[in-house]
CSV table of C-alpha atoms and ligand atoms in Angstrom, one decimal:
chain,number,residue,atom,x,y,z
A,1,UNK,CA,136.0,98.3,108.9
A,2,UNK,CA,134.2,97.8,112.0
A,3,UNK,CA,133.0,94.4,111.9
A,4,UNK,CA,129.7,95.1,113.6
A,5,UNK,CA,128.6,96.7,110.2
A,6,UNK,CA,128.5,93.7,109.0
A,7,UNK,CA,125.8,92.6,111.5
A,8,UNK,CA,122.8,93.8,109.5
A,9,UNK,CA,119.0,94.0,112.4
A,10,UNK,CA,116.0,93.1,110.2
A,11,UNK,CA,113.0,93.6,112.6
A,12,UNK,CA,109.6,94.4,112.3
A,13,UNK,CA,105.8,93.4,113.1
A,14,UNK,CA,104.4,89.6,112.2
A,15,UNK,CA,102.9,89.6,109.0
A,16,UNK,CA,105.4,93.2,107.9
A,17,UNK,CA,106.7,90.9,105.4
A,18,UNK,CA,110.2,91.2,106.9
A,19,UNK,CA,111.1,87.3,106.3
A,20,UNK,CA,109.6,87.7,102.4
A,21,UNK,CA,111.9,90.8,101.7
A,22,UNK,CA,115.2,89.5,102.9
A,23,UNK,CA,114.5,86.5,101.0
A,24,UNK,CA,114.4,88.2,98.2
A,25,UNK,CA,117.4,90.2,99.2
A,26,UNK,CA,119.9,86.6,99.7
A,27,UNK,CA,118.4,86.0,96.0
A,28,UNK,CA,120.1,89.2,94.7
A,29,UNK,CA,122.7,89.0,96.6
A,30,UNK,CA,123.6,85.3,97.5
A,31,UNK,CA,126.6,86.9,99.5
A,32,UNK,CA,124.4,87.9,102.1
A,33,UNK,CA,123.7,85.3,104.5
A,34,UNK,CA,120.9,85.2,107.0
A,35,UNK,CA,121.1,84.1,110.2
A,36,UNK,CA,118.9,80.8,112.0
A,37,UNK,CA,117.5,81.2,115.1
A,38,UNK,CA,116.5,78.3,117.6
A,39,UNK,CA,112.7,78.3,118.8
A,40,UNK,CA,110.4,76.4,120.8
A,41,UNK,CA,107.0,77.1,119.0
A,42,UNK,CA,106.4,74.1,116.4
A,43,UNK,CA,106.9,73.6,113.1
A,44,UNK,CA,104.7,75.4,110.1
A,45,UNK,CA,103.8,73.3,107.3
A,46,UNK,CA,106.0,74.7,104.7
A,47,UNK,CA,108.9,74.7,107.1
A,48,UNK,CA,112.3,73.1,107.3
A,49,UNK,CA,114.6,72.2,110.2
A,50,UNK,CA,117.4,73.9,109.7
A,51,UNK,CA,116.0,76.8,106.8
A,52,UNK,CA,113.6,78.4,108.7
A,53,UNK,CA,114.4,77.3,112.4
A,54,UNK,CA,116.3,74.8,114.9
A,55,UNK,CA,113.4,73.5,116.4
A,56,UNK,CA,113.4,72.1,120.0
A,57,UNK,CA,111.6,71.7,123.0
A,58,UNK,CA,111.5,74.8,126.0
A,59,UNK,CA,113.7,72.5,127.8
A,60,UNK,CA,116.5,72.5,125.0
A,61,UNK,CA,115.9,75.7,124.0
A,62,UNK,CA,117.0,76.7,128.5
A,63,UNK,CA,120.0,74.0,128.4
A,64,UNK,CA,121.7,76.3,125.4
A,65,UNK,CA,120.6,79.0,126.9
A,66,UNK,CA,122.3,78.1,130.3
A,67,UNK,CA,125.5,76.7,128.6
A,68,UNK,CA,126.0,80.4,126.6
A,69,UNK,CA,125.2,79.1,123.4
A,70,UNK,CA,122.7,81.7,122.4
A,71,UNK,CA,123.6,85.6,122.0
A,72,UNK,CA,120.4,87.1,122.1
A,73,UNK,CA,116.6,85.7,122.9
A,74,UNK,CA,113.5,86.7,123.5
A,75,UNK,CA,109.6,85.4,124.8
A,76,UNK,CA,107.3,86.2,121.7
A,77,UNK,CA,103.5,85.4,122.1
A,78,UNK,CA,104.7,82.5,124.8
A,79,UNK,CA,108.3,80.9,122.7
A,80,UNK,CA,111.4,81.0,122.9
A,81,UNK,CA,113.5,82.5,119.7
A,82,UNK,CA,117.5,83.4,120.0
A,83,UNK,CA,120.0,83.4,117.7
A,84,UNK,CA,122.8,81.3,118.0
A,85,UNK,CA,126.1,82.7,118.5
A,86,UNK,CA,127.6,80.3,116.4
A,87,UNK,CA,125.7,82.0,113.4
A,88,UNK,CA,127.3,85.3,113.7
A,89,UNK,CA,130.4,85.4,115.2
A,90,UNK,CA,132.4,84.4,113.1
A,91,UNK,CA,131.2,85.0,109.7
A,92,UNK,CA,131.1,88.5,110.5
A,93,UNK,CA,134.8,88.1,111.4
A,94,UNK,CA,135.1,86.9,107.9
A,95,UNK,CA,133.6,90.2,106.3
A,96,UNK,CA,130.4,87.8,105.8
A,97,UNK,CA,127.4,90.3,105.7
A,98,UNK,CA,125.0,88.4,108.3
A,99,UNK,CA,121.0,89.6,108.4
A,100,UNK,CA,119.1,88.8,111.8
A,101,UNK,CA,115.8,88.7,111.3
A,102,UNK,CA,114.5,89.1,114.7
A,103,UNK,CA,111.7,91.6,116.8
A,104,UNK,CA,112.2,94.4,118.4
A,105,UNK,CA,113.8,93.5,121.8
A,106,UNK,CA,116.4,91.5,120.3
A,107,UNK,CA,117.3,94.6,117.8
A,108,UNK,CA,117.6,96.4,121.5
A,109,UNK,CA,120.2,93.5,122.7
A,110,UNK,CA,121.8,93.8,119.4
A,111,UNK,CA,122.5,97.3,119.6
A,112,UNK,CA,123.9,97.4,122.9
A,113,UNK,CA,126.3,93.8,122.0
A,114,UNK,CA,127.4,95.2,118.5
A,115,UNK,CA,126.9,99.2,118.5
A,116,UNK,CA,127.9,99.5,114.7
A,117,UNK,CA,125.0,96.9,113.6
A,118,UNK,CA,122.7,98.2,110.5
A,119,UNK,CA,119.3,98.2,111.7
A,120,UNK,CA,116.3,98.2,109.7
A,121,UNK,CA,112.9,98.5,110.7
A,122,UNK,CA,110.7,96.9,108.3
A,123,UNK,CA,106.9,99.0,108.1
A,124,UNK,CA,103.9,97.3,106.9
A,125,UNK,CA,102.3,100.2,104.8
A,126,UNK,CA,99.1,100.0,108.1
A,127,UNK,CA,97.8,98.4,110.8
A,128,UNK,CA,95.0,97.5,108.6
A,129,UNK,CA,97.0,95.5,105.9
A,130,UNK,CA,98.9,94.1,108.4
A,131,UNK,CA,95.9,92.6,109.8
A,132,UNK,CA,94.5,91.2,106.3
A,133,UNK,CA,98.0,90.1,105.5
A,134,UNK,CA,98.3,87.8,109.1
A,135,UNK,CA,94.0,86.8,107.9
A,136,UNK,CA,95.6,86.0,104.8
A,137,UNK,CA,98.2,83.7,106.0
A,138,UNK,CA,96.2,81.6,108.0
A,139,UNK,CA,98.6,80.3,109.8
A,140,UNK,CA,97.3,81.4,113.7
A,141,UNK,CA,94.4,80.9,115.8
A,142,UNK,CA,92.5,84.4,116.0
A,143,UNK,CA,94.0,84.6,119.5
A,144,UNK,CA,97.1,84.3,118.1
A,145,UNK,CA,96.4,86.9,115.8
A,146,UNK,CA,95.2,89.2,117.9
A,147,UNK,CA,98.6,88.8,120.5
A,148,UNK,CA,100.3,89.3,117.2
A,149,UNK,CA,98.2,92.6,116.0
A,150,UNK,CA,99.4,93.7,119.7
A,151,UNK,CA,102.5,93.5,119.9
A,152,UNK,CA,102.7,95.1,116.7
A,153,UNK,CA,101.2,97.9,118.4
A,154,UNK,CA,104.7,98.1,120.0
A,155,UNK,CA,106.7,97.3,117.8
A,156,UNK,CA,105.8,100.1,115.6
A,157,UNK,CA,106.0,102.7,118.6
A,158,UNK,CA,109.9,101.8,118.3
A,159,UNK,CA,110.7,102.2,114.9
A,160,UNK,CA,112.9,105.5,115.5
A,161,UNK,CA,115.2,103.6,117.2
A,162,UNK,CA,116.6,102.0,113.8
A,163,UNK,CA,119.1,103.4,111.7
A,164,UNK,CA,116.5,103.2,108.9
A,165,UNK,CA,113.3,102.6,108.5
A,166,UNK,CA,111.6,101.0,104.8
A,167,UNK,CA,107.7,100.7,104.3
A,168,UNK,CA,107.4,97.3,102.9
A,169,UNK,CA,104.9,98.1,99.8
A,170,UNK,CA,106.4,95.8,97.2
A,171,UNK,CA,108.9,93.6,97.8
A,172,UNK,CA,111.4,93.6,95.0
A,173,UNK,CA,111.5,97.5,95.9
A,174,UNK,CA,111.8,97.1,100.2
A,175,UNK,CA,115.1,94.4,99.1
A,176,UNK,CA,116.6,96.7,96.8
A,177,UNK,CA,115.9,99.7,99.9
A,178,UNK,CA,117.7,97.4,101.8
A,179,UNK,CA,120.6,96.8,100.1
A,180,UNK,CA,121.6,100.5,99.6
A,181,UNK,CA,121.2,100.9,103.3
A,182,UNK,CA,123.5,97.6,104.4
A,183,UNK,CA,126.1,99.4,101.0
A,184,UNK,CA,126.1,102.7,102.4
A,185,UNK,CA,127.1,101.8,106.1
A,186,UNK,CA,130.1,99.5,105.0
A,187,UNK,CA,131.5,101.8,102.7
A,188,UNK,CA,130.8,104.9,105.1
B,201,5GP,P1,107.5,83.7,113.4
B,201,5GP,O1,106.9,82.7,115.1
B,201,5GP,O2,106.9,84.1,112.7
B,201,5GP,O3,108.7,82.8,112.9
B,201,5GP,O4,108.5,85.0,114.7
B,201,5GP,C1,107.9,85.5,115.7
B,201,5GP,C2,109.1,86.5,116.0
B,201,5GP,O5,109.9,86.4,116.3
B,201,5GP,C3,109.2,87.0,114.7
B,201,5GP,O6,109.1,89.0,114.5
B,201,5GP,C4,110.7,86.8,114.0
B,201,5GP,O7,111.3,87.8,113.7
B,201,5GP,C5,111.1,87.2,115.5
B,201,5GP,N1,112.8,86.3,115.9
B,201,5GP,C6,112.9,85.0,115.0
B,201,5GP,N2,114.0,84.7,115.4
B,201,5GP,C7,114.3,85.7,116.9
B,201,5GP,C8,115.2,85.3,117.4
B,201,5GP,O8,116.4,84.9,117.2
B,201,5GP,N3,115.7,86.7,118.4
B,201,5GP,C9,114.6,87.4,118.8
B,201,5GP,N4,114.4,87.9,119.6
B,201,5GP,N5,113.6,87.7,117.7
B,201,5GP,C10,113.6,86.4,116.6
């Protein structure tokens, strides 16, 4: 099997619940691994270094970029986010399924680098529900929420570029659908 098929990209607007769905996927199937990204954004309460992200300053991030240590990256709402090379190539070479939870620009870059990768778009049931979830999270300022909603509208327009789209109405069901899509591609 082409090793690219061990690479799975999960995208979707901020607030679509994609991180929760992927955590659930991992609980159900612990053999699946999740790539930890680097970011220059501040740590949120409840997050931990090396678990949610590798946190660094903009200068540190730019040094990693210059050293060629970042596979893909983007600037999202004013902060850098990127996938360290060390999170991906060795693992997919060993036949381990690795999931990248990244936004749409990163997904496009991964598609160019790994044309056979499985890409899944997690959509919210509606934009109203997305706004409700973003506000309910209580972690962002009004300005940041508006920025994330504007970005969400752009991201939703790109859903048809993915291998599959799953609407996140309920976490367990969505996680099961993700697993079926990943398995079907690896068996097919
Ligand atoms: P948040 O600040 O909510 O943790 O993440 C903001 C957005 O950046 C989310 O859509 C998240 O999936 C995306 N993101 C996280 N890590 C990466 C990465 O390594 N590369 C790219 N392209 N996007 C990322």
